[in-house]
Amino acid sequence: MQYQPPAGLTPAEAGTLLDHRVDMRDITATIVDLAVAGHLTIEEREESALFGLLKNQEYVFHRQAPAAGGRELHRHERLVLDGLFESGETEVRLSDLKNEFYRHLDDIRSGVFDRLVGSGLLRSRPDRVRQYWTVGGLVLGAGLAVLGNVAAARWNVAPLPVFIGAGLCGLIVVLFGQVMPARTVAGARGLEQVRGFEEFLTRVEGDRFGRIEKTPEMFERYLPYAMAFGVEGKWARGFKDIYLEPPRWYAGSNPAGFNATSFSSRLSTMSSHASSALSSAPRSSGGSGFGGGSSGGGGGGGGGGAF
């Protein structure tokens, strides 16, 4: 059991160390982590459409000057922050980032991978390892198909089984390559710590942890990690009687009845909306290359406080 995140690992890096992928869930967890650190605030708005007949949920990010003495942001964190406020405005709507923010995702992903490699936790970048094996599998399959076709014509053998065999060989190499990214010895130890911390976040509501001093500050500090792991609902339930005041960095459209579980649910909804908007790309661009990874949360209702 690990009662705090591994030293030096951000939520996105910890989430990536788990599965070798930088998911949109890691990106949205980084946004919340930046908010907790004072770099931005998140405002939830309920806007009317069609003469008030429809209600739309909108999220607005407000850039803030962090307090002095905070740690220096890592490259992927700076890229997320600068990508959100690329327009130069200190206030930006999530809907305005649709078909725009996706251009930063590859650089953000590279920032996370490069730091894990540079920290000695990964042997090489997982995305490039998978790419090499995919290309190798395709080349192998095509080469075997060509050679098999020549051999089939020479010995008067039906070519279809040859093509099927070549395709299967290439497919096996491609699939094998998906599990080839490897951690270093230090990375394996780091993974154990991350998994231990994930277990703590998941089981904190149990009686076993009754002696741990739970504070609102602890809830906020570890919340981005819980979001990166997809366990924010369970983390929040452990603080339902402790985290009773809205945070300074989140303003909800319905501040009545605030509690930790309802706040976690609202953050999960925000994360889902943000994952969709930030990864969306115009049809002509061919997409962002990012999968899902947005997390669901527990509880409903409630909201955040005012700025």
XYZ file of C-alpha atoms in Angstrom:
307
model
C 0.000 0.000 0.000
C 1.294 3.440 -0.971
C -0.209 6.440 0.839
C 1.130 9.097 -1.509
C 2.043 9.288 -5.204
C 5.566 8.306 -6.261
C 7.882 11.266 -5.814
C 8.136 13.479 -8.871
C 5.368 11.838 -10.914
C 2.500 13.992 -12.134
C -0.989 12.472 -12.532
C -0.502 12.085 -16.296
C 2.883 10.411 -15.828
C 1.541 8.041 -13.186
C -1.400 7.111 -15.404
C 0.908 6.550 -18.362
C 3.259 4.377 -16.335
C 0.293 2.094 -15.650
C -0.712 1.395 -19.254
C 2.003 2.876 -21.515
C -0.570 5.238 -23.040
C -1.333 8.937 -22.664
C -5.131 8.883 -22.645
C -7.485 11.842 -22.699
C -8.188 10.958 -19.076
C -4.548 11.842 -18.345
C -4.991 15.187 -20.121
C -8.140 16.158 -18.215
C -6.527 15.051 -14.939
C -3.658 17.419 -15.771
C -6.142 20.271 -16.238
C -7.603 19.623 -12.788
C -4.100 19.332 -11.317
C -3.227 22.721 -12.817
C -6.396 24.130 -11.269
C -5.542 22.724 -7.838
C -2.064 24.271 -8.175
C -3.584 27.686 -8.892
C -2.820 28.058 -12.605
C -6.471 28.206 -13.660
C -10.030 28.029 -12.415
C -12.913 26.098 -13.942
C -16.374 27.603 -14.228
C -19.436 25.520 -14.974
C -22.221 27.348 -16.797
C -25.719 26.320 -17.771
C -26.655 28.193 -20.928
C -30.020 28.428 -22.638
C -30.677 27.680 -26.283
C -33.717 27.844 -28.566
C -35.379 30.622 -26.554
C -34.786 28.824 -23.288
C -36.253 25.500 -24.389
C -32.900 23.716 -24.180
C -30.124 23.851 -21.616
C -26.487 23.437 -22.622
C -23.641 22.681 -20.240
C -20.619 24.883 -20.871
C -17.272 25.030 -19.129
C -15.041 28.087 -19.004
C -11.361 28.075 -18.062
C -9.910 31.196 -16.421
C -6.137 31.568 -16.372
C -4.662 32.619 -13.041
C -1.269 33.708 -11.788
C -0.103 30.968 -9.400
C 1.152 31.823 -5.954
C 4.879 32.305 -5.563
C 6.907 29.321 -4.472
C 5.138 26.698 -6.550
C 7.098 24.070 -8.446
C 8.098 24.612 -12.055
C 5.732 23.026 -14.538
C 6.916 20.102 -16.632
C 6.816 20.358 -20.411
C 3.532 18.494 -20.871
C 1.880 20.645 -18.199
C 3.038 23.862 -19.878
C 1.773 22.549 -23.217
C -1.652 21.817 -21.747
C -1.870 25.226 -20.095
C -0.602 27.136 -23.120
C -2.818 25.088 -25.427
C -5.922 26.002 -23.458
C -5.088 29.704 -23.599
C -3.431 29.801 -27.010
C -5.704 32.678 -28.049
C -3.990 34.954 -25.543
C -7.223 35.515 -23.645
C -7.392 34.754 -19.937
C -10.864 33.259 -20.352
C -11.720 30.496 -22.819
C -14.823 28.379 -23.337
C -14.453 24.641 -23.756
C -16.632 24.734 -26.874
C -14.190 27.183 -28.475
C -11.398 24.621 -28.103
C -13.220 22.066 -30.224
C -11.342 21.360 -33.474
C -8.482 23.522 -32.167
C -6.812 21.948 -29.128
C -6.228 18.596 -30.853
C -3.162 20.102 -32.574
C -1.335 20.105 -29.219
C -2.072 16.497 -28.260
C 0.897 14.891 -30.018
C 3.316 17.313 -28.348
C 1.674 16.732 -24.959
C 1.942 12.989 -25.412
C 5.599 13.361 -26.403
C 6.239 15.477 -23.320
C 4.901 12.760 -21.027
C 6.747 9.927 -22.793
C 10.031 11.838 -23.022
C 10.031 12.654 -19.326
C 9.333 9.046 -18.340
C 12.183 7.918 -20.592
C 14.452 10.704 -19.348
C 13.659 9.787 -15.744
C 14.792 6.241 -16.404
C 11.355 4.675 -15.919
C 10.780 3.567 -19.530
C 13.358 2.027 -21.853
C 11.965 3.848 -24.882
C 8.834 5.646 -25.984
C 5.922 3.177 -26.094
C 4.268 4.869 -29.070
C 7.395 4.479 -31.187
C 7.917 0.871 -30.099
C 4.366 0.013 -31.156
C 4.866 1.898 -34.409
C 8.065 0.001 -35.245
C 6.447 -3.373 -34.629
C 3.347 -2.398 -36.605
C 5.417 -1.361 -39.607
C 7.550 -4.483 -39.238
C 4.475 -6.701 -39.151
C 3.021 -5.093 -42.260
C 6.309 -5.390 -44.136
C 6.702 -9.017 -43.057
C 3.161 -9.888 -44.092
C 3.535 -8.197 -47.472
C 6.925 -9.813 -48.082
C 5.665 -13.274 -47.223
C 2.642 -12.742 -49.456
C 4.837 -11.805 -52.427
C 7.236 -14.697 -51.887
C 4.353 -17.067 -51.289
C 2.621 -15.979 -54.470
C 5.790 -16.610 -56.472
C 6.229 -20.023 -54.855
C 2.577 -20.917 -55.399
C 2.808 -20.047 -59.096
C 6.013 -22.041 -59.486
C 4.707 -25.203 -57.835
C 1.111 -24.763 -58.990
C -0.292 -24.341 -55.476
C -3.466 -22.413 -54.618
C -2.333 -18.930 -53.482
C -5.182 -18.261 -51.022
C -3.746 -20.318 -48.113
C -0.393 -18.630 -48.697
C -1.962 -15.165 -48.448
C -3.875 -16.154 -45.320
C -0.709 -17.488 -43.694
C 1.245 -14.359 -44.603
C -1.499 -12.162 -43.217
C -1.631 -14.110 -39.966
C 2.146 -13.878 -39.546
C 2.051 -10.121 -40.007
C -0.928 -9.787 -37.651
C 0.842 -11.781 -34.934
C 3.851 -9.463 -35.131
C 1.612 -6.372 -34.951
C -0.300 -7.716 -31.941
C 2.901 -8.829 -30.244
C 4.274 -5.320 -30.684
C 1.437 -3.845 -28.620
C 2.877 -5.432 -25.477
C 6.525 -4.804 -26.300
C 6.973 -1.392 -24.578
C 9.049 -2.105 -21.484
C 9.766 -0.405 -18.192
C 13.221 -0.289 -16.659
C 13.978 -1.800 -13.260
C 13.317 1.618 -11.741
C 10.123 1.817 -13.784
C 8.970 -1.548 -12.447
C 9.495 -0.292 -8.897
C 7.667 2.899 -9.806
C 4.796 0.854 -11.207
C 4.491 -1.012 -7.905
C 4.288 2.327 -6.106
C 1.679 3.656 -8.535
C -0.444 0.531 -8.135
C -0.102 0.733 -4.374
C -1.222 4.360 -4.458
C -4.129 3.469 -6.744
C -5.198 0.821 -4.223
C -5.088 3.418 -1.453
C -7.247 5.831 -3.471
C -9.714 3.037 -4.177
C -10.014 1.722 -0.626
C -9.686 4.898 1.436
C -13.375 4.814 2.386
C -12.923 1.518 4.258
C -12.636 1.216 8.023
C -9.011 0.165 7.638
C -8.054 3.770 6.939
C -10.046 5.314 9.771
C -6.832 6.301 11.544
C -5.556 8.297 8.573
C -6.102 12.009 8.995
C -8.275 12.990 6.055
C -8.309 16.673 5.206
C -9.829 18.748 2.398
C -6.280 19.532 1.288
C -5.503 15.829 0.925
C -8.670 15.293 -1.100
C -7.788 18.048 -3.576
C -4.099 17.168 -3.781
C -4.732 13.542 -4.744
C -7.949 14.072 -6.731
C -6.135 14.509 -10.095
C -4.380 11.172 -9.547
C -7.702 9.517 -8.795
C -9.041 10.969 -12.046
C -6.047 9.685 -14.012
C -6.662 6.207 -12.556
C -10.439 6.411 -13.077
C -11.244 5.972 -9.367
C -12.303 9.503 -8.407
C -15.758 8.310 -7.349
C -14.318 5.902 -4.780
C -11.808 8.508 -3.610
C -14.607 11.037 -3.099
C -16.778 8.655 -1.077
C -14.013 8.449 1.505
C -14.343 12.226 2.057
C -18.131 12.612 1.940
C -18.233 13.862 5.535
C -14.998 15.856 5.319
C -14.911 17.749 2.027
C -17.925 19.999 2.589
C -16.907 23.340 1.070
C -16.582 24.076 -2.677
C -12.971 24.563 -3.816
C -11.727 27.983 -4.816
C -10.781 26.679 -8.285
C -14.182 25.352 -9.404
C -17.441 27.275 -9.742
C -20.566 25.189 -10.287
C -23.854 26.258 -11.843
C -25.729 24.824 -8.841
C -23.821 25.440 -5.597
C -26.603 24.060 -3.368
C -26.066 20.788 -1.535
C -22.317 20.553 -2.085
C -20.533 17.360 -1.062
C -17.488 15.412 -2.199
C -19.339 12.707 -4.135
C -21.523 15.128 -6.084
C -18.474 17.275 -6.822
C -16.598 14.219 -8.073
C -19.536 13.404 -10.330
C -19.499 16.929 -11.750
C -15.774 16.706 -12.393
C -16.295 13.386 -14.173
C -18.924 15.020 -16.368
C -16.551 17.900 -17.089
C -13.799 15.408 -17.892
C -16.060 13.592 -20.344
C -17.050 16.834 -22.088
C -13.429 17.994 -22.170
C -12.169 14.669 -23.533
C -14.593 14.924 -26.428
C -13.983 18.598 -27.189
C -10.205 18.624 -26.797
C -9.657 15.534 -28.951
C -12.097 16.497 -31.704
C -10.571 17.405 -35.048
C -11.940 18.555 -38.409
C -12.616 15.720 -40.831
C -9.832 16.892 -43.124
C -7.230 16.529 -40.363
C -7.735 12.806 -39.959
C -8.349 12.978 -36.208
C -6.143 13.442 -33.174
C -5.019 9.842 -32.779
C -6.148 9.813 -29.141
C -8.593 7.291 -27.822
C -11.097 7.716 -25.033
C -10.084 7.333 -21.445
C -12.519 9.787 -19.900
C -13.660 8.516 -16.554
C -16.993 8.099 -14.927
C -17.603 9.137 -11.370
C -19.956 8.518 -8.530
C -22.862 10.487 -7.191
C -24.924 13.202 -8.740
C -26.093 16.748 -8.073
C -24.176 19.424 -6.246
C -21.621 21.778 -7.684
C -18.653 24.006 -7.056
C -18.265 27.338 -5.403
C -17.718 30.840 -6.624
C -14.358 32.269 -7.529
